[in-house]
Coordinates of C-alpha atoms in Angstrom, one line a residue:
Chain A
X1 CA 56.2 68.5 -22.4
X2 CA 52.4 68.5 -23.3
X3 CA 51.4 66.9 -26.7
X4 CA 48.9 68.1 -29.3
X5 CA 48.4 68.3 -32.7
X6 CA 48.6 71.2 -34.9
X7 CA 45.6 71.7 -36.2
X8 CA 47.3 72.7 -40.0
X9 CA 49.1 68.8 -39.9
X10 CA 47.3 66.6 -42.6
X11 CA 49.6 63.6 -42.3
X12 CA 51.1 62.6 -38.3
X13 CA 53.1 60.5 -37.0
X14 CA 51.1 57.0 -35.4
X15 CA 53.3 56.3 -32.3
X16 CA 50.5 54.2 -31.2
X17 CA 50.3 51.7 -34.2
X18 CA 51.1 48.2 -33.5
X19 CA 52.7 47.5 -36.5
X20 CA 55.5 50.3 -36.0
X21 CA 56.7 49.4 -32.6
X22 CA 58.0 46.3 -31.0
X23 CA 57.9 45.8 -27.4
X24 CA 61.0 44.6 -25.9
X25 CA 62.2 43.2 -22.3
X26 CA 65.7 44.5 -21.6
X27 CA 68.0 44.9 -18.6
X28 CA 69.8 48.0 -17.4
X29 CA 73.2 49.0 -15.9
X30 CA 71.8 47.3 -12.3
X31 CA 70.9 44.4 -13.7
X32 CA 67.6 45.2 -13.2
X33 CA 64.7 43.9 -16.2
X34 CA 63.2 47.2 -18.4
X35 CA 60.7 47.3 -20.5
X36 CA 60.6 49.4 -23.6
X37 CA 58.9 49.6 -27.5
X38 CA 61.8 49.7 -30.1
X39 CA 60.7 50.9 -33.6
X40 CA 60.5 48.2 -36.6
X41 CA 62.7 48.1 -39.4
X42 CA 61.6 45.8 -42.6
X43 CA 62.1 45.5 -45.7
X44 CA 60.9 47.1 -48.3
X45 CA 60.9 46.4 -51.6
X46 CA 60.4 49.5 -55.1
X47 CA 60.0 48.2 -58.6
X48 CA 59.3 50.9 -61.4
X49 CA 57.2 48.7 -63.5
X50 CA 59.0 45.6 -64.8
X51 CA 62.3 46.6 -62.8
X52 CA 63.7 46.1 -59.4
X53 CA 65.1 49.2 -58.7
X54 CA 66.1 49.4 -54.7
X55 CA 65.1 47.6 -51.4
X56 CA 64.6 49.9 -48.7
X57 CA 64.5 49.2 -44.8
X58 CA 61.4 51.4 -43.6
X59 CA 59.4 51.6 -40.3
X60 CA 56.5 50.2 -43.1
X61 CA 54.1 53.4 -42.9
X62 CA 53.1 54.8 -45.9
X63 CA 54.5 52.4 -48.4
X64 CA 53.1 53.8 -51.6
X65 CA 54.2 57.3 -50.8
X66 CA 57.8 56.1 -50.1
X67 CA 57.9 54.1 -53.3
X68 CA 56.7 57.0 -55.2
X69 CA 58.6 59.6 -53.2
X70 CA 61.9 57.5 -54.2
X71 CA 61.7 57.1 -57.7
X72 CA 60.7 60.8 -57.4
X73 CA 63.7 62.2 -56.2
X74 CA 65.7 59.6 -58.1
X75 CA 65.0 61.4 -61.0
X76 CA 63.3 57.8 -62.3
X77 CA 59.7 59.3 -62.2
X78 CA 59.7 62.8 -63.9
X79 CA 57.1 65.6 -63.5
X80 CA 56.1 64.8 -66.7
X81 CA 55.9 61.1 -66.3
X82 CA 52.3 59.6 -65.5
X83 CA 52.0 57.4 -62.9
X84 CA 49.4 54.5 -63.6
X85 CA 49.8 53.1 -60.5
X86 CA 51.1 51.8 -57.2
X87 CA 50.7 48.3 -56.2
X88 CA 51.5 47.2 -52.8
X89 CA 51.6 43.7 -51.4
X90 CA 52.2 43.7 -47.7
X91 CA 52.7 39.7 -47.5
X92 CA 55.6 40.4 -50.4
X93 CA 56.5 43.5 -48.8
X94 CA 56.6 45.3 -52.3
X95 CA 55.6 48.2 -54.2
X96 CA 55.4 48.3 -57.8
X97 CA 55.1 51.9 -59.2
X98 CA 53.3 52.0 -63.0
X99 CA 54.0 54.7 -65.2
X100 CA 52.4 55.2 -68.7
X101 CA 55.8 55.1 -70.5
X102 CA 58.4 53.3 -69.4
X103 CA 61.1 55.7 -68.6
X104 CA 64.8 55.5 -69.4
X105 CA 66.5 55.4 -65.9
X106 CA 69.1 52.3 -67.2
X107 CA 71.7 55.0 -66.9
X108 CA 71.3 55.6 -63.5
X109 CA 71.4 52.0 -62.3
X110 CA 75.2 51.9 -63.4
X111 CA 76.6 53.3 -60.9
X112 CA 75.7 53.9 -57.3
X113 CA 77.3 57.1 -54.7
X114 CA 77.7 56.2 -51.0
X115 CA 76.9 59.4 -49.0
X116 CA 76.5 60.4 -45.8
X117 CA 72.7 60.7 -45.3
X118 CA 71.7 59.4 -42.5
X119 CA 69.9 56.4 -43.7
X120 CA 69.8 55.6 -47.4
X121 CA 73.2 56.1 -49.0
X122 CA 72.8 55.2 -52.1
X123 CA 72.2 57.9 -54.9
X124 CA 72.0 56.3 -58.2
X125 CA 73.5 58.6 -61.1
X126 CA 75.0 61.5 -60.9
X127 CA 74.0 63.3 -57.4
X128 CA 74.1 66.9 -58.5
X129 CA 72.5 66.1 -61.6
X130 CA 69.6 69.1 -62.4
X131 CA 70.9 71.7 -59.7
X132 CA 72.6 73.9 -63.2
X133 CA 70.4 76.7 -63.6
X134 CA 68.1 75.6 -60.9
X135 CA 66.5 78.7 -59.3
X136 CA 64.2 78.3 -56.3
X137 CA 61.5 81.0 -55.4
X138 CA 62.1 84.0 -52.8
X139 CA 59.9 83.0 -50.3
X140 CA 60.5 85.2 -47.1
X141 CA 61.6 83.0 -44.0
X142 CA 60.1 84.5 -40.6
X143 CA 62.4 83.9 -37.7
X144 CA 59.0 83.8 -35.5
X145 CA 57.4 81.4 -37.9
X146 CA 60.7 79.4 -37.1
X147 CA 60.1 79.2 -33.3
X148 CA 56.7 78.4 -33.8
X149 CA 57.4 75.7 -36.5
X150 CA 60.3 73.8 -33.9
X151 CA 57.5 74.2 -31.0
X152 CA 54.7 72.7 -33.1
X153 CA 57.1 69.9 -34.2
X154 CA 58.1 69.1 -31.0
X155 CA 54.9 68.9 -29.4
X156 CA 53.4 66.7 -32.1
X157 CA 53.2 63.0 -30.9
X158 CA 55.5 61.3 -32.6
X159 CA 57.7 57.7 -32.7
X160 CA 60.5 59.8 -31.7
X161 CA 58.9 60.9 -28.9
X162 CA 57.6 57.4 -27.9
X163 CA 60.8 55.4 -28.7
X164 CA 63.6 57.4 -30.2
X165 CA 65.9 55.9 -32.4
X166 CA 64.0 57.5 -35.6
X167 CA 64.1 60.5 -38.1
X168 CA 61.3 62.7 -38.8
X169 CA 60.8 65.2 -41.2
X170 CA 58.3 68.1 -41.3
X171 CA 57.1 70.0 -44.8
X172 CA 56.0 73.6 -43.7
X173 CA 54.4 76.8 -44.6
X174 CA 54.8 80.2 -42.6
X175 CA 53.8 78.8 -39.0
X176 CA 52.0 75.4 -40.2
X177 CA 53.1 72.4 -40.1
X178 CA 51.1 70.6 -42.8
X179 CA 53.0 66.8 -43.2
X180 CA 55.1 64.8 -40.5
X181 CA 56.7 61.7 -41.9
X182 CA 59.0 59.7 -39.5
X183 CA 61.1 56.7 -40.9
X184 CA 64.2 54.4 -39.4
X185 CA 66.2 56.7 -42.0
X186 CA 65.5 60.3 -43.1
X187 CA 65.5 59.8 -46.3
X188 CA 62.8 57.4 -46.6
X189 CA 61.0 60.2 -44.4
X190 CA 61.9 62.8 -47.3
X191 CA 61.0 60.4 -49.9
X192 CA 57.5 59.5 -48.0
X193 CA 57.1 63.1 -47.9
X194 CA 57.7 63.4 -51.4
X195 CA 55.5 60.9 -52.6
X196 CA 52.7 62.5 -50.6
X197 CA 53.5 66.0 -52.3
X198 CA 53.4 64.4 -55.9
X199 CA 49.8 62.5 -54.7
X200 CA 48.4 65.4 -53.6
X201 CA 49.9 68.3 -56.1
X202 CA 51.2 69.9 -53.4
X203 CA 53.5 73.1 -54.9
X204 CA 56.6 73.3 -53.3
X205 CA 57.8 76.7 -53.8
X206 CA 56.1 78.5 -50.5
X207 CA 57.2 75.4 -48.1
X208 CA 59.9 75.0 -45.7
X209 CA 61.1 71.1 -45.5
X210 CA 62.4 70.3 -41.8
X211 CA 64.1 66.9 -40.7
X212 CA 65.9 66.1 -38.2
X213 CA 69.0 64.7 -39.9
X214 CA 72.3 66.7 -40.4
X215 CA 72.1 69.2 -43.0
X216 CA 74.7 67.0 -45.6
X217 CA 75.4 67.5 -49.0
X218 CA 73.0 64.6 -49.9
X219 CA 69.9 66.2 -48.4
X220 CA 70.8 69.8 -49.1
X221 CA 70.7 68.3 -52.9
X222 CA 67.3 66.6 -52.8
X223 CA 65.6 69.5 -50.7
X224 CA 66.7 71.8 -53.8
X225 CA 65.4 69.1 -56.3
X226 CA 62.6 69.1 -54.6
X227 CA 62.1 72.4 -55.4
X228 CA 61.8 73.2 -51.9
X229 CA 63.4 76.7 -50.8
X230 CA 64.2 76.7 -47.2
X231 CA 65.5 73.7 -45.2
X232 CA 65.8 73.7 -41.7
X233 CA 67.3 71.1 -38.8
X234 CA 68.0 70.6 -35.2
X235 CA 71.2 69.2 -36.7
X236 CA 74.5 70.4 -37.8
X237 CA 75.9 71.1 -40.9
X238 CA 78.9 69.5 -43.5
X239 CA 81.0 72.0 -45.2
X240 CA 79.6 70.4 -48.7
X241 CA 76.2 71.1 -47.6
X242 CA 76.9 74.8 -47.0
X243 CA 78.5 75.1 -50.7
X244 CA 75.9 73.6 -52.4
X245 CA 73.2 75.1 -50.2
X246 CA 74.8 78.8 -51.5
X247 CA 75.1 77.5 -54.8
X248 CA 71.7 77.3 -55.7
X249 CA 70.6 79.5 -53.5
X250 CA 68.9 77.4 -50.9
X251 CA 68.2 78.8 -47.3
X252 CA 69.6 76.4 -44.8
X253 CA 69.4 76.4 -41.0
X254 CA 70.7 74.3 -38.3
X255 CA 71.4 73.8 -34.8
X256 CA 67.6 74.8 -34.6
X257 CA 66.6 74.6 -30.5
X258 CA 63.4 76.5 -29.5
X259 CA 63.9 79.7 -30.8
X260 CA 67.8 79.8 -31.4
X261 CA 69.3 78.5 -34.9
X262 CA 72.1 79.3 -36.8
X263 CA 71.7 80.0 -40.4
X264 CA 74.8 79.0 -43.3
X265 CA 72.8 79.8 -45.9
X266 CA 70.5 81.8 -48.2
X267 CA 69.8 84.5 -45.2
X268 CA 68.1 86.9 -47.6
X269 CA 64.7 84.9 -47.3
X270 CA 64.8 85.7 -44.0
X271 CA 63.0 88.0 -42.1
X272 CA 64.3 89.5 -38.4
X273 CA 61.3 89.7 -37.1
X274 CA 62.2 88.9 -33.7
X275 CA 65.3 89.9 -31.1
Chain B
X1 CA 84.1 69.3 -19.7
X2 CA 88.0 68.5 -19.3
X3 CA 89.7 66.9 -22.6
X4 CA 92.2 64.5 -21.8
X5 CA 93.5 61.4 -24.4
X6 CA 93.6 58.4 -22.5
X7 CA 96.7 56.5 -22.7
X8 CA 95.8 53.5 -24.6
X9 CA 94.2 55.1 -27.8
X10 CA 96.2 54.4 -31.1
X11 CA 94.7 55.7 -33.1
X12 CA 92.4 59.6 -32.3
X13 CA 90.8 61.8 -34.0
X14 CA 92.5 65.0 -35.2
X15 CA 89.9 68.1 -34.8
X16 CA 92.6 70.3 -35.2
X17 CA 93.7 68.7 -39.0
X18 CA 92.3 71.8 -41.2
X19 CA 91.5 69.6 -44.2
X20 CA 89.1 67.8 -41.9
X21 CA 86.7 71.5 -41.0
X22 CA 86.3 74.5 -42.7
X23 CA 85.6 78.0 -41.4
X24 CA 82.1 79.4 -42.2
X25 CA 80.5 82.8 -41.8
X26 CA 76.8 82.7 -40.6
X27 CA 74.0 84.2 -39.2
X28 CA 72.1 83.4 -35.3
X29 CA 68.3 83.9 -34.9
X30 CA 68.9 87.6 -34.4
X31 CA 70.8 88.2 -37.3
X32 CA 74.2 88.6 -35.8
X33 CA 76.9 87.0 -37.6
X34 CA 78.6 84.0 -36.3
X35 CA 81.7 82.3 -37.1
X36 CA 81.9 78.4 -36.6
X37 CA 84.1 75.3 -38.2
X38 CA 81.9 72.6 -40.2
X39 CA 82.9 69.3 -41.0
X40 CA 84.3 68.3 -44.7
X41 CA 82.6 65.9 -46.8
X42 CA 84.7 64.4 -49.5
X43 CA 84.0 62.0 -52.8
X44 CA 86.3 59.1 -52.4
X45 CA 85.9 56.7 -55.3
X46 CA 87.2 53.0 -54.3
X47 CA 88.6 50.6 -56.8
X48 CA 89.2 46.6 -56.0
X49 CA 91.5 45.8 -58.4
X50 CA 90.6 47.3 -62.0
X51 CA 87.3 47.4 -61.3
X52 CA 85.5 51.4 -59.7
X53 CA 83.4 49.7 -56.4
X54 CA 81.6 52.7 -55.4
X55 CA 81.9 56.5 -54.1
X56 CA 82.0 57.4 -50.6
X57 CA 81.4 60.7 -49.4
X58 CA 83.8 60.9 -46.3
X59 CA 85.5 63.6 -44.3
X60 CA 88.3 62.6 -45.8
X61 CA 91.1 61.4 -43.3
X62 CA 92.3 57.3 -43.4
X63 CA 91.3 57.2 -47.4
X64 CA 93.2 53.3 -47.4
X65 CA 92.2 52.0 -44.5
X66 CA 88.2 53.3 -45.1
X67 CA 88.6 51.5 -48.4
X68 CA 90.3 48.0 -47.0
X69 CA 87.6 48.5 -44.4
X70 CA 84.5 48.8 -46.3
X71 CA 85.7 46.0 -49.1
X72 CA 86.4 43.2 -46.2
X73 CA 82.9 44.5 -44.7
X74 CA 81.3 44.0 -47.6
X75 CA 82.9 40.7 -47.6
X76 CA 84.6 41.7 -51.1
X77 CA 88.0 41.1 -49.2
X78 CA 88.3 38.2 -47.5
X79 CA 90.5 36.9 -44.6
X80 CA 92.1 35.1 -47.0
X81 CA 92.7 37.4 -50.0
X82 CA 96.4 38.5 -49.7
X83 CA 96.5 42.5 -50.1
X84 CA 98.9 43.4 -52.2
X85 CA 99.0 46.9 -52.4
X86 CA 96.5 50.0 -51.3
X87 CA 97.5 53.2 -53.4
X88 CA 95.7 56.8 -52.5
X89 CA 96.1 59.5 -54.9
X90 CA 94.6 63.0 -52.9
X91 CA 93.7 64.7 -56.2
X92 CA 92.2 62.1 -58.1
X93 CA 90.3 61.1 -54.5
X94 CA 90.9 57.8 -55.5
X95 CA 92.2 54.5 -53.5
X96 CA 92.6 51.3 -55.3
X97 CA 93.0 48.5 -52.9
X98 CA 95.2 45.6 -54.7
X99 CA 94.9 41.3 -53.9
X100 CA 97.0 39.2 -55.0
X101 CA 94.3 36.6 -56.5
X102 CA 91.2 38.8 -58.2
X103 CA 88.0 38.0 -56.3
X104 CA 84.4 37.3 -57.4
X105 CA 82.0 39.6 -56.1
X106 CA 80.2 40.4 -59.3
X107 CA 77.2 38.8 -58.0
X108 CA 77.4 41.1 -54.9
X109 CA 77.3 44.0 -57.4
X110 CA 74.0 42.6 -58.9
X111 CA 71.8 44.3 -56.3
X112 CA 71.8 47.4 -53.7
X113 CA 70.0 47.1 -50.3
X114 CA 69.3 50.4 -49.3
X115 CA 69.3 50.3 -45.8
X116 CA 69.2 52.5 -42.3
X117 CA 72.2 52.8 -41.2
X118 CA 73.4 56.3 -40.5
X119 CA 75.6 57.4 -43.8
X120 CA 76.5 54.3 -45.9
X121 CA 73.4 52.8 -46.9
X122 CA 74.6 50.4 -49.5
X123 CA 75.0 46.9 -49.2
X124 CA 76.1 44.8 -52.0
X125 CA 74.3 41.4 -51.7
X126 CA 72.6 39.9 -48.6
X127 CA 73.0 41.6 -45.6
X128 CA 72.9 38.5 -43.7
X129 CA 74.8 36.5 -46.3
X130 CA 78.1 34.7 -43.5
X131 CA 75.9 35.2 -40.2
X132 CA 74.5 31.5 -40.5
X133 CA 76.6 29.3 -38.0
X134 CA 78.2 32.7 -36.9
X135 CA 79.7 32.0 -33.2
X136 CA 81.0 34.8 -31.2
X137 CA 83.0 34.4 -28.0
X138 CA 82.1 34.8 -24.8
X139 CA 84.6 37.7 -23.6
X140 CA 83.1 39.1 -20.4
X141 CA 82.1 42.7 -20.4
X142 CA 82.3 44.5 -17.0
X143 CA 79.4 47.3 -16.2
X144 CA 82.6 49.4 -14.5
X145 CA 84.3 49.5 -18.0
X146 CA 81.5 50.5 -20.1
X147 CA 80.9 53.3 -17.7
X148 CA 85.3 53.8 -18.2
X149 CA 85.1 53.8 -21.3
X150 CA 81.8 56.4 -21.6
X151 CA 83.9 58.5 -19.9
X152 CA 87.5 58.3 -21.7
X153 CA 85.6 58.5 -25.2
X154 CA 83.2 61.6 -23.8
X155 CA 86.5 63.1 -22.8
X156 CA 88.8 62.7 -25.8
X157 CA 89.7 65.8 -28.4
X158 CA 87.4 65.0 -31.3
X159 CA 85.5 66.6 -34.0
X160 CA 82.5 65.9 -32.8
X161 CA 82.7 68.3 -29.8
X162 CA 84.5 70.9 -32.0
X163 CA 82.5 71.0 -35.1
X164 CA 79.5 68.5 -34.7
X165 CA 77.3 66.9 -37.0
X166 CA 79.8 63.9 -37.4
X167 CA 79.4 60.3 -36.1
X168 CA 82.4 58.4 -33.9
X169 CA 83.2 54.8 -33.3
X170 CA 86.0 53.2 -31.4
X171 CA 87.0 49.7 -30.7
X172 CA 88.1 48.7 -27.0
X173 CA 89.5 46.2 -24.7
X174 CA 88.0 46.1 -21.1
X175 CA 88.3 49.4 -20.0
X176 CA 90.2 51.0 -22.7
X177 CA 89.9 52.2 -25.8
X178 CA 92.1 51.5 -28.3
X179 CA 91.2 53.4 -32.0
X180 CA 88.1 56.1 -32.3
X181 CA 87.5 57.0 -35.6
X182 CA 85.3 59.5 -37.0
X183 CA 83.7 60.5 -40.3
X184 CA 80.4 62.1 -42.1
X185 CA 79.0 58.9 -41.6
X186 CA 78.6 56.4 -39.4
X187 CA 79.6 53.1 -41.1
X188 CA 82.5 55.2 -42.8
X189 CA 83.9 55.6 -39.0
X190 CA 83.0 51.6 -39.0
X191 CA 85.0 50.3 -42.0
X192 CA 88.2 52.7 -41.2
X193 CA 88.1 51.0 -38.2
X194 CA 88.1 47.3 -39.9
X195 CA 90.7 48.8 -42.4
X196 CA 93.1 49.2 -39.2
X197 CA 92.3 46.5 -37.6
X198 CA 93.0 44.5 -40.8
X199 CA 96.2 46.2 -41.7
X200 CA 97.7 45.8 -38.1
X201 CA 96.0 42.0 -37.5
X202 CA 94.1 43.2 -34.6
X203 CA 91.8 40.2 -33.2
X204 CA 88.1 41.1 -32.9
X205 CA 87.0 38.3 -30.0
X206 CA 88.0 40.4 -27.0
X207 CA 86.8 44.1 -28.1
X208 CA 83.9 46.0 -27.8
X209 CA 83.0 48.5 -30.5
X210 CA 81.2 51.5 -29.1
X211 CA 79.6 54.0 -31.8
X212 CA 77.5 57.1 -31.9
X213 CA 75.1 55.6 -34.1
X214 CA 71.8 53.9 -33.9
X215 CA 71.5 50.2 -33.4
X216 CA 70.0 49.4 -36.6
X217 CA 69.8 45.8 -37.9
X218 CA 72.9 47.1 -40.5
X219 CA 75.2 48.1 -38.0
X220 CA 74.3 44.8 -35.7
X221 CA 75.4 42.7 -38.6
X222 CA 78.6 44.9 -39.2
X223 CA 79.6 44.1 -36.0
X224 CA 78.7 40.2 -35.9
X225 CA 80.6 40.1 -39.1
X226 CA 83.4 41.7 -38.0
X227 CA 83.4 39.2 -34.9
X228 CA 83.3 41.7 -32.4
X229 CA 81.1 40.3 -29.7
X230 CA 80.0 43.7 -27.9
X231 CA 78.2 46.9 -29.7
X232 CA 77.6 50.1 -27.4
X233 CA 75.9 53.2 -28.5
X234 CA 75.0 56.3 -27.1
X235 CA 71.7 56.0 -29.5
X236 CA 68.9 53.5 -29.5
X237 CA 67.6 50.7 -30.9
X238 CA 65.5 49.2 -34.3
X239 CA 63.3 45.7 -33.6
X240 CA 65.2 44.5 -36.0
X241 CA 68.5 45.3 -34.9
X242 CA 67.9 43.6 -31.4
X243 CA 66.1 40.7 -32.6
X244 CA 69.1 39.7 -35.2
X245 CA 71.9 40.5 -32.3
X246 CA 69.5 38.0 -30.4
X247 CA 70.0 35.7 -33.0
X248 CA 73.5 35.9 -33.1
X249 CA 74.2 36.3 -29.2
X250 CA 75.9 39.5 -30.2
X251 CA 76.0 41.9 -26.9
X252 CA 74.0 44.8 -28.1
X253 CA 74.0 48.0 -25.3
X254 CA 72.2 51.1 -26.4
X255 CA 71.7 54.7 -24.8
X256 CA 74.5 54.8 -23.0
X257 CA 74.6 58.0 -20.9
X258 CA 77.1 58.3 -18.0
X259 CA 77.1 55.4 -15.9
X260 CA 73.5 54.5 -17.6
X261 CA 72.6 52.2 -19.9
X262 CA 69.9 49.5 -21.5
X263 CA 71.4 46.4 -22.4
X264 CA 68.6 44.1 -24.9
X265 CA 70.8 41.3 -26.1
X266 CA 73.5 39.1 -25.1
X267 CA 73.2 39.9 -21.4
X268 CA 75.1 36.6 -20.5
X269 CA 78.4 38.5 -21.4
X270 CA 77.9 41.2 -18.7
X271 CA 79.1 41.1 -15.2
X272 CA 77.4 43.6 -13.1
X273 CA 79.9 44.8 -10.8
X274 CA 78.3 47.9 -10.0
X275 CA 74.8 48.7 -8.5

């Protein structure tokens, strides 16, 4: 499959950076020596000023983002909330995010949820906490734009493609890709993903978030807190995800290969616009 | 592909179980409707004692033994607490798992580790906390049975070939397999399968336990803890996974496909009796 990058993506994958990838002698069903490159997993850990809140185990790209992108969709940094700062130390392996006030997020640390994201399972708080009365935008859905989202996406040069064993995740608009994260566990890719949306003021009504990961309840919940109206995955679906997805309104789509996907929910952003 | 259960399996998944899937109505990428089954995903919230642990979100089938099984992985059970009791109640989605002596594991409360593992990603304490002196026996493990039990596992009835987007493990002896489990996620799968073993005294030195999950440094541990001294996936591998099976000498195979594998720890166990 030939690579190349869309021309739209602002943020790619870096299959090629050392840091990422190991290289690793193994042996195969003869017997015989391989070699391969497996993709890192280290620690990393978020304070929101004066507090630990989490440690994370990331592929180590984009630290600040993920830190950010966390507390984000944690509901521990609001919209309103402004951040002072983000300190990384890459000896300590940590990330301390400042905020001007100090929020109230004590609640949240009582209790955690173990769901069935791949990756991070823990949610603290309340998971469905902010979907009442949350309304996300009509944005029409092209089924072409679809086919050439999952082509661009595919081509892109990625860890995936380099060494497997990795999520990636994909925010979208129309035909363009604009940001590819990639982490160990999807949700750090959201969460990086996130983080780079709150740096940059990106709006997220007119997107399309894409990952890789199963469509669960988990990450059918943050894509709608994200304010993000159409979600789409080469994965499958969990019955929770559909309900919630059709709750607040969310398009989802799974099972996406090439140009065939199925959708569960939110079909009236879509346009047919192809056989 | 032909479905068949092999012989030895105990314990099998039940694709047919209607709690477990639900019928949806959707949509292809030409607008045609589409009917199709998607798996459950339940809240089950699991008590030690008097005191709420945490929530899993879970397909929903084995609520006591996913309970047992994730408090002795999290080492909040020990080998030596006496269980006395393990009460479900379905519409409360509650278990509360019972020990004779109360245990102290408030310290392992005291911090989350959000880690990569597909589905649970909470670990209470240190993840490596017991693999110091950690020995693990040196069962053989033939190249003809892993590429037996690819096939019996491939072969067996199971939600993941009716409805998808579900993870599997299942625990074997040479050439068989003995219990496959699945559930939403991964390590769910994992600690209903520790929950059994547990409950029946099932010795971990001379299985394998082969899961459709990544090899991630979580999972690795899982396993070492557990004492099983062989992990199989289908799926690949972190650097941080392999290099703490190393560690360990735990047998760590990944992207097993057919007859075809890559083995990148704990070769010394194999025996290559096939070219």
């Amino acid at each position: 499959m030939s690579t190349e990058i869309p021309p739209t993506l602002q943020v790619i994958p870096d299959p090629g950076a050392p840091r990422l990838t190991r290289p690793v002698v193994g042996h195969d069903q003869t017997g015989a020596a391989v070699d391969l490159r497996v993709v890192e997993e280290r620690p990393l850990t978020i304070y929101l000023n004066a507090r630990e809140i989490v440690t994370a185990m990331t592929i180590g790209d984009h630290p600040r983002w993920l830190a950010l992108g966390f507390l984000v969709n944690q509901g521990m940094v609001r919209a309103s909330d402004r951040v002072t700062g983000i300190d990384y130390d890459e000896e300590l392996e940590v990330v301390v995010v400042r905020t001007e006030v100090e929020t109230d997020h004590e609640a949240k640390l009582s209790r955690a949820t173990r769901t069935s994201g791949c990756a991070v399972g823990t949610v603290f708080g309340d998971m469905m906490e902010g979907l009442e009365g949350l309304t996300l935008p009509p944005t029409p859905l092209r089924v072409s734009d679809l086919r050439s989202l999952s082509a661009a996406i595919n081509r892109t040069p990625s860890l995936y493609l380099e060494a497997g064993a990795i999520h990636g995740t994909c925010l979208c608009q129309g035909p363009d890709p604009l940001a590819y994260f990639e982490d160990v566990g999807r949700h750090n890719a959201v969460d990086k993903l996130a983080g780079w949306m709150r740096s940059n003021g990106i709006a997220a009504d007119d997107k399309t978030l894409y990952t890789t990961g199963r469509l669960t309840s988990e990450m059918v919940i943050k894509c709608a807190l994200m304010g993000i109206p159409c979600l789409v995955s080469r994965s499958g679906f969990t019955a929770w995800g559909v309900e919630i997805a059709r709750q607040v309104g969310l398009t989802v789509i799974g099972r996406m290969k090439g140009s065939r996907f199925i959708c569960l929910s939110g079909e009236d952003r879509i346009v047919w616009d192809e056989e």
